[in-house]
């Protein structure tokens, strides 16, 4: 299935999650999830609980991988605001889907990026 874009509603939700995922002390922490598409539009996220680092979420992900042909890729946050994939991210990307979104503070409409498996930025349309 060719991906045409991401729904605005989901994108807003991902930015919201990035802003509001915090540890018990109120410190922003990473969240991570799997993106699902329907009809070529990314419109769902399955969250992976208990994720705090790239290495950690990669192994969690493999345990929790849904058997699902609609997986489009992944999303996670970078609370430090660096909107580019780390080496650990790139190893993770190669294991799931084709489109990988990173969101960061201040989680406004422009504070996100989409990357292909090799880390190349990708222009993902926002639909709706
Ligand atoms: Zn990352």
XYZ file of N, CA, C and O and ligand atoms in Angstrom:
513
model
N 0.852 -1.205 0.000
C 0.000 0.000 0.000
C 0.877 1.242 0.000
O 1.737 1.390 0.862
N 0.649 2.119 -0.967
C 1.401 3.379 -0.998
C 0.816 4.332 0.050
O -0.395 4.474 0.164
N 1.704 4.964 0.792
C 1.268 5.901 1.832
C 1.123 7.296 1.225
O 2.056 7.826 0.633
N -0.068 7.874 1.401
C -0.320 9.213 0.855
C -0.052 10.300 1.887
O 0.160 11.456 1.529
N -0.104 9.954 3.156
C 0.144 10.976 4.167
C -0.324 10.516 5.525
O -0.659 9.347 5.729
N -0.355 11.466 6.460
C -0.792 11.183 7.828
C -2.007 12.058 8.130
O -2.077 13.205 7.668
N -2.950 11.524 8.875
C -4.127 12.327 9.200
C -3.741 13.416 10.192
O -2.920 13.204 11.091
N -4.340 14.586 10.008
C -4.034 15.715 10.895
C -4.404 15.378 12.338
O -3.702 15.748 13.274
N -5.486 14.644 12.489
C -5.941 14.285 13.835
C -4.873 13.445 14.553
O -4.573 13.665 15.712
N -4.312 12.468 13.836
C -3.280 11.645 14.464
C -2.033 12.475 14.758
O -1.445 12.364 15.835
N -1.635 13.306 13.799
C -0.435 14.125 14.012
C -0.609 14.993 15.256
O 0.300 15.084 16.098
N -1.783 15.616 15.396
C -2.052 16.419 16.597
C -1.920 15.555 17.851
O -1.380 15.988 18.865
N -2.434 14.317 17.778
C -2.361 13.413 18.912
C -0.927 13.045 19.253
O -0.563 12.940 20.431
N -0.090 12.851 18.244
C 1.315 12.489 18.483
C 2.064 13.647 19.144
O 2.878 13.439 20.053
N 1.768 14.870 18.693
C 2.408 16.044 19.293
C 1.952 16.192 20.742
O 2.742 16.511 21.636
N 0.687 15.911 20.977
C 0.139 15.981 22.333
C 0.830 14.943 23.233
O 1.238 15.241 24.360
N 0.967 13.740 22.718
C 1.630 12.684 23.495
C 3.064 13.069 23.821
O 3.547 12.841 24.923
N 3.750 13.649 22.830
C 5.126 14.059 23.061
C 5.210 15.050 24.200
O 6.082 14.960 25.069
N 4.272 15.980 24.213
C 4.302 17.026 25.232
C 3.947 16.468 26.605
O 4.445 16.947 27.625
N 3.086 15.462 26.660
C 2.522 15.038 27.940
C 3.068 13.719 28.476
O 2.625 13.259 29.520
N 4.010 13.092 27.775
C 4.611 11.867 28.295
C 5.738 12.255 29.245
O 6.755 12.804 28.822
N 5.523 12.006 30.522
C 6.472 12.423 31.554
C 6.639 11.311 32.572
O 5.743 10.484 32.733
N 7.772 11.327 33.260
C 7.957 10.353 34.337
C 7.311 10.875 35.626
O 6.685 11.934 35.634
N 7.446 10.129 36.691
C 6.773 10.485 37.940
C 7.237 11.834 38.490
O 6.509 12.490 39.231
N 8.448 12.238 38.132
C 8.973 13.512 38.602
C 8.566 14.671 37.689
O 8.920 15.822 37.940
N 7.827 14.356 36.616
C 7.386 15.400 35.704
C 8.382 15.731 34.610
O 8.187 16.661 33.841
N 9.455 14.937 34.513
C 10.449 15.164 33.472
C 9.967 14.535 32.162
O 9.521 13.391 32.164
N 10.044 15.292 31.063
C 9.609 14.713 29.786
C 10.460 13.493 29.427
O 11.683 13.526 29.555
N 9.816 12.421 29.001
C 10.520 11.214 28.566
C 9.993 10.813 27.191
O 8.928 11.246 26.771
N 10.761 9.981 26.538
C 10.357 9.519 25.208
C 9.117 8.648 25.269
O 8.945 7.871 26.190
N 8.291 8.777 24.258
C 7.298 7.739 24.023
C 7.608 7.127 22.668
O 8.306 7.724 21.853
N 7.097 5.930 22.453
C 7.315 5.272 21.176
C 6.068 4.498 20.791
O 5.340 4.012 21.667
N 5.819 4.405 19.508
C 4.655 3.663 19.052
C 4.830 3.202 17.620
O 5.779 3.580 16.927
N 3.894 2.367 17.223
C 3.858 1.834 15.870
C 2.760 2.559 15.114
O 1.647 2.706 15.620
N 3.073 3.000 13.888
C 2.076 3.690 13.072
C 1.363 2.701 12.164
O 1.997 1.847 11.548
N 0.044 2.839 12.072
C -0.755 1.984 11.195
C -1.468 2.833 10.161
O -1.857 3.968 10.435
N -1.607 2.264 8.961
C -2.336 2.968 7.905
C -3.619 2.229 7.550
O -3.713 1.013 7.716
N -4.572 3.000 7.085
C -5.774 2.453 6.461
C -5.978 3.234 5.177
O -5.989 4.463 5.197
N -6.123 2.531 4.073
C -6.371 3.203 2.805
C -5.251 4.147 2.405
O -5.491 5.137 1.716
N -4.028 3.862 2.827
C -2.892 4.680 2.422
C -2.679 5.916 3.269
O -1.806 6.725 2.977
N -3.478 6.060 4.326
C -3.304 7.209 5.220
C -2.934 6.693 6.612
O -3.620 5.831 7.159
N -1.847 7.216 7.166
C -1.442 6.831 8.517
C -2.430 7.471 9.488
O -2.569 8.694 9.520
N -3.150 6.631 10.234
C -4.181 7.232 11.088
C -4.330 6.560 12.448
O -5.275 6.859 13.175
N -3.383 5.698 12.818
C -3.468 5.032 14.106
C -2.081 4.874 14.698
O -1.115 4.683 13.965
N -2.024 4.897 16.024
C -0.761 4.603 16.694
C -1.023 3.557 17.775
O -2.021 3.621 18.487
N -0.151 2.566 17.842
C -0.178 1.589 18.937
C 1.004 1.929 19.833
O 2.154 1.832 19.403
N 0.712 2.333 21.046
C 1.796 2.753 21.934
C 2.501 1.550 22.536
O 1.900 0.514 22.786
N 3.789 1.723 22.761
C 4.592 0.692 23.411
C 4.865 1.172 24.827
O 5.569 2.151 25.030
N 4.282 0.528 25.802
C 4.408 1.020 27.176
C 5.814 0.851 27.749
O 6.553 -0.038 27.351
N 6.147 1.728 28.670
C 7.385 1.575 29.429
C 8.641 1.859 28.651
O 9.709 1.351 28.970
N 8.546 2.674 27.622
C 9.724 2.916 26.799
C 10.448 4.171 27.254
O 9.842 5.204 27.456
N 11.733 4.079 27.433
C 12.486 5.259 27.837
C 13.699 5.526 26.968
O 14.235 6.608 26.982
N 14.146 4.566 26.194
C 15.312 4.822 25.345
C 15.180 4.053 24.049
O 14.406 3.113 23.948
N 15.966 4.498 23.076
C 15.900 3.850 21.769
C 16.218 2.366 21.849
O 15.496 1.542 21.316
N 17.302 2.039 22.533
C 17.681 0.626 22.613
C 16.579 -0.179 23.296
O 16.212 -1.258 22.865
N 16.063 0.408 24.347
C 15.036 -0.259 25.127
C 13.764 -0.461 24.312
O 13.176 -1.534 24.307
N 13.366 0.563 23.595
C 12.106 0.389 22.905
C 12.244 -0.544 21.719
O 11.300 -1.220 21.341
N 13.451 -0.603 21.135
C 13.642 -1.533 20.033
C 13.401 -2.974 20.487
O 12.738 -3.743 19.812
N 13.916 -3.321 21.660
C 13.737 -4.702 22.109
C 12.293 -4.928 22.561
O 11.710 -5.970 22.290
N 11.704 -3.917 23.225
C 10.292 -4.023 23.583
C 9.442 -4.233 22.347
O 8.528 -5.038 22.315
N 9.784 -3.472 21.325
C 8.985 -3.525 20.125
C 8.936 -4.940 19.557
O 7.886 -5.427 19.163
N 10.092 -5.589 19.502
C 10.127 -6.915 18.887
C 9.265 -7.899 19.676
O 8.628 -8.775 19.108
N 9.217 -7.721 20.992
C 8.373 -8.592 21.803
C 6.895 -8.332 21.556
O 6.064 -9.224 21.675
N 6.566 -7.083 21.261
C 5.168 -6.688 21.247
C 4.629 -6.457 19.838
O 3.546 -5.939 19.657
N 5.407 -6.807 18.854
C 5.043 -6.567 17.464
C 3.694 -7.194 17.132
O 3.523 -8.402 17.204
N 2.710 -6.375 16.773
C 1.437 -6.961 16.354
C 1.596 -7.639 14.988
O 2.375 -7.177 14.157
N 0.889 -8.710 14.778
C 0.904 -9.365 13.468
C -0.097 -8.633 12.588
O -1.286 -8.825 12.689
N 0.416 -7.778 11.734
C -0.434 -6.755 11.172
C 0.164 -6.290 9.846
O 1.313 -5.854 9.805
N -0.602 -6.365 8.786
C -0.072 -5.949 7.496
C -0.239 -4.453 7.259
O 0.184 -3.954 6.233
N -0.855 -3.737 8.195
C -1.087 -2.303 8.002
C -0.053 -1.433 8.702
O -0.252 -0.236 8.838
N 1.047 -2.037 9.136
C 2.069 -1.240 9.812
C 2.789 -0.355 8.797
O 3.294 -0.822 7.792
N 2.783 0.952 9.073
C 3.412 1.909 8.162
C 4.810 2.300 8.636
O 5.640 2.718 7.831
N 5.065 2.185 9.943
C 6.359 2.603 10.466
C 6.268 2.848 11.951
O 5.530 2.163 12.650
N 7.007 3.857 12.420
C 7.074 4.088 13.864
C 7.018 5.578 14.162
O 7.194 6.419 13.276
N 6.763 5.879 15.424
C 6.854 7.256 15.903
C 7.520 7.223 17.267
O 7.328 6.277 18.032
N 8.365 8.203 17.552
C 8.820 8.397 18.922
C 9.187 9.861 19.113
O 9.236 10.634 18.155
N 9.377 10.220 20.374
C 9.692 11.613 20.680
C 11.159 11.735 21.079
O 11.770 10.778 21.558
N 11.690 12.923 20.840
C 13.024 13.291 21.324
C 12.855 14.497 22.227
O 12.824 15.632 21.744
N 12.712 14.258 23.540
C 12.512 15.393 24.454
C 13.644 16.415 24.400
O 13.457 17.558 24.797
N 14.828 16.021 23.901
C 15.933 16.985 23.807
C 15.791 17.906 22.589
O 16.597 18.807 22.399
N 14.772 17.652 21.744
C 14.484 18.567 20.651
C 15.286 18.340 19.386
O 15.097 19.048 18.403
N 16.175 17.352 19.378
C 16.958 17.068 18.169
C 16.103 16.213 17.231
O 15.849 15.046 17.513
N 15.665 16.828 16.143
C 14.732 16.114 15.266
C 15.463 15.375 14.162
O 15.213 15.578 12.979
N 16.398 14.510 14.560
C 17.004 13.629 13.568
C 17.257 12.291 14.243
O 17.429 12.218 15.453
N 17.254 11.222 13.456
C 17.374 9.892 14.047
C 18.783 9.609 14.567
O 19.769 10.007 13.949
N 18.861 8.928 15.702
C 20.144 8.490 16.244
C 20.558 7.185 15.563
O 19.771 6.576 14.826
N 21.768 6.731 15.832
C 22.217 5.452 15.265
C 21.311 4.311 15.723
O 20.977 3.415 14.947
N 20.908 4.360 17.002
C 20.004 3.322 17.511
C 18.656 3.395 16.791
O 18.049 2.368 16.480
N 18.200 4.626 16.518
C 16.945 4.785 15.784
C 17.034 4.118 14.415
O 16.114 3.434 13.969
N 18.155 4.339 13.728
C 18.294 3.796 12.374
C 18.280 2.264 12.401
O 17.695 1.627 11.525
N 18.899 1.678 13.426
C 18.858 0.213 13.529
C 17.425 -0.256 13.758
O 16.996 -1.272 13.223
N 16.685 0.531 14.543
C 15.292 0.186 14.812
C 14.424 0.361 13.556
O 13.612 -0.511 13.222
N 14.630 1.470 12.847
C 13.812 1.748 11.658
C 13.861 0.584 10.672
O 12.864 0.260 10.031
N 15.032 -0.020 10.537
C 15.204 -1.046 9.520
C 14.365 -2.285 9.831
O 14.224 -3.170 8.994
N 13.792 -2.337 11.026
C 13.048 -3.532 11.412
C 11.543 -3.380 11.257
O 10.816 -4.354 11.421
N 11.053 -2.181 11.024
C 9.604 -2.010 10.993
C 9.163 -0.886 10.060
O 9.477 0.275 10.294
N 8.453 -1.255 9.011
C 7.787 -0.257 8.187
C 8.730 0.662 7.433
O 9.947 0.474 7.438
N 8.163 1.670 6.787
C 8.942 2.533 5.902
C 8.999 3.977 6.347
O 9.861 4.732 5.909
N 8.058 4.413 7.211
C 7.969 5.831 7.568
C 8.129 5.990 9.070
O 7.448 5.316 9.850
N 9.030 6.878 9.449
C 9.383 6.983 10.867
C 9.351 8.449 11.296
O 10.104 9.268 10.774
N 8.454 8.727 12.221
C 8.228 10.105 12.645
C 8.916 10.350 13.983
O 8.867 9.507 14.881
N 9.552 11.515 14.090
C 10.122 11.970 15.362
C 9.494 13.318 15.690
O 9.435 14.203 14.823
N 8.974 13.443 16.908
C 8.421 14.723 17.358
C 9.293 15.266 18.492
O 9.966 14.510 19.185
N 9.283 16.596 18.653
C 10.083 17.197 19.717
C 9.466 18.497 20.202
O 8.550 19.025 19.577
N 9.973 18.988 21.334
C 9.440 20.225 21.885
C 9.716 21.398 20.950
O 10.740 21.373 20.266
N 8.855 22.410 20.930
C 7.682 22.586 21.798
C 6.410 21.912 21.255
O 5.316 22.286 21.666
N 6.566 20.940 20.407
C 5.434 20.136 19.925
C 4.382 20.974 19.214
O 3.192 20.718 19.318
N 4.848 21.958 18.492
C 3.938 22.715 17.642
C 3.859 21.999 16.299
O 4.553 20.998 16.061
N 3.056 22.537 15.425
C 2.768 21.859 14.173
C 4.019 21.575 13.334
O 4.050 20.626 12.568
N 5.046 22.375 13.489
C 6.225 22.172 12.657
C 7.336 21.379 13.340
O 8.372 21.115 12.728
N 7.133 21.008 14.586
C 8.202 20.335 15.310
C 8.073 18.820 15.187
O 7.911 18.108 16.171
N 8.169 18.356 13.957
C 8.184 16.927 13.725
C 8.898 16.682 12.403
O 9.023 17.579 11.566
N 9.396 15.480 12.233
C 10.028 15.118 10.990
C 9.682 13.679 10.658
O 9.374 12.883 11.551
N 9.693 13.384 9.369
C 9.466 12.012 8.935
C 10.708 11.547 8.186
O 11.287 12.305 7.399
N 11.132 10.317 8.461
C 12.364 9.792 7.890
C 12.123 8.417 7.288
O 11.296 7.645 7.792
N 12.871 8.133 6.239
C 12.829 6.790 5.663
C 13.771 5.893 6.458
O 14.496 6.349 7.348
N 13.767 4.615 6.109
C 14.532 3.631 6.875
C 16.016 4.010 6.972
O 16.660 3.801 7.994
N 16.566 4.617 5.907
C 17.992 4.966 5.917
C 18.264 6.325 6.575
O 19.397 6.803 6.575
N 17.198 6.973 7.103
C 17.393 8.239 7.794
C 17.177 9.466 6.929
O 17.273 10.592 7.408
N 16.903 9.272 5.641
C 16.643 10.392 4.742
C 15.325 11.070 5.114
O 14.312 10.384 5.256
N 15.325 12.413 5.260
C 14.065 13.092 5.536
C 13.072 12.858 4.398
O 13.463 12.760 3.231
N 11.814 12.776 4.758
C 10.784 12.433 3.792
C 9.620 13.387 4.002
O 9.260 13.698 5.134
N 9.093 13.903 2.913
C 8.017 14.872 2.979
C 6.680 14.128 3.085
O 6.167 13.665 2.085
N 6.167 14.025 4.279
C 4.912 13.302 4.478
C 3.769 14.310 4.517
O 3.791 15.244 5.314
N 2.784 14.115 3.666
C 1.661 15.043 3.627
C 0.776 14.909 4.855
O 0.684 13.845 5.443
N 0.141 16.032 5.220
C -0.831 16.025 6.319
C -2.207 16.136 5.691
O -2.484 17.065 4.933
N -3.065 15.191 6.000
C -4.350 15.064 5.337
C -5.479 15.362 6.323
O -5.522 14.801 7.413
N -6.392 16.247 5.883
C -7.568 16.520 6.709
C -7.449 17.852 7.420
O -6.424 18.484 7.429
Zn 15.301 8.526 18.688
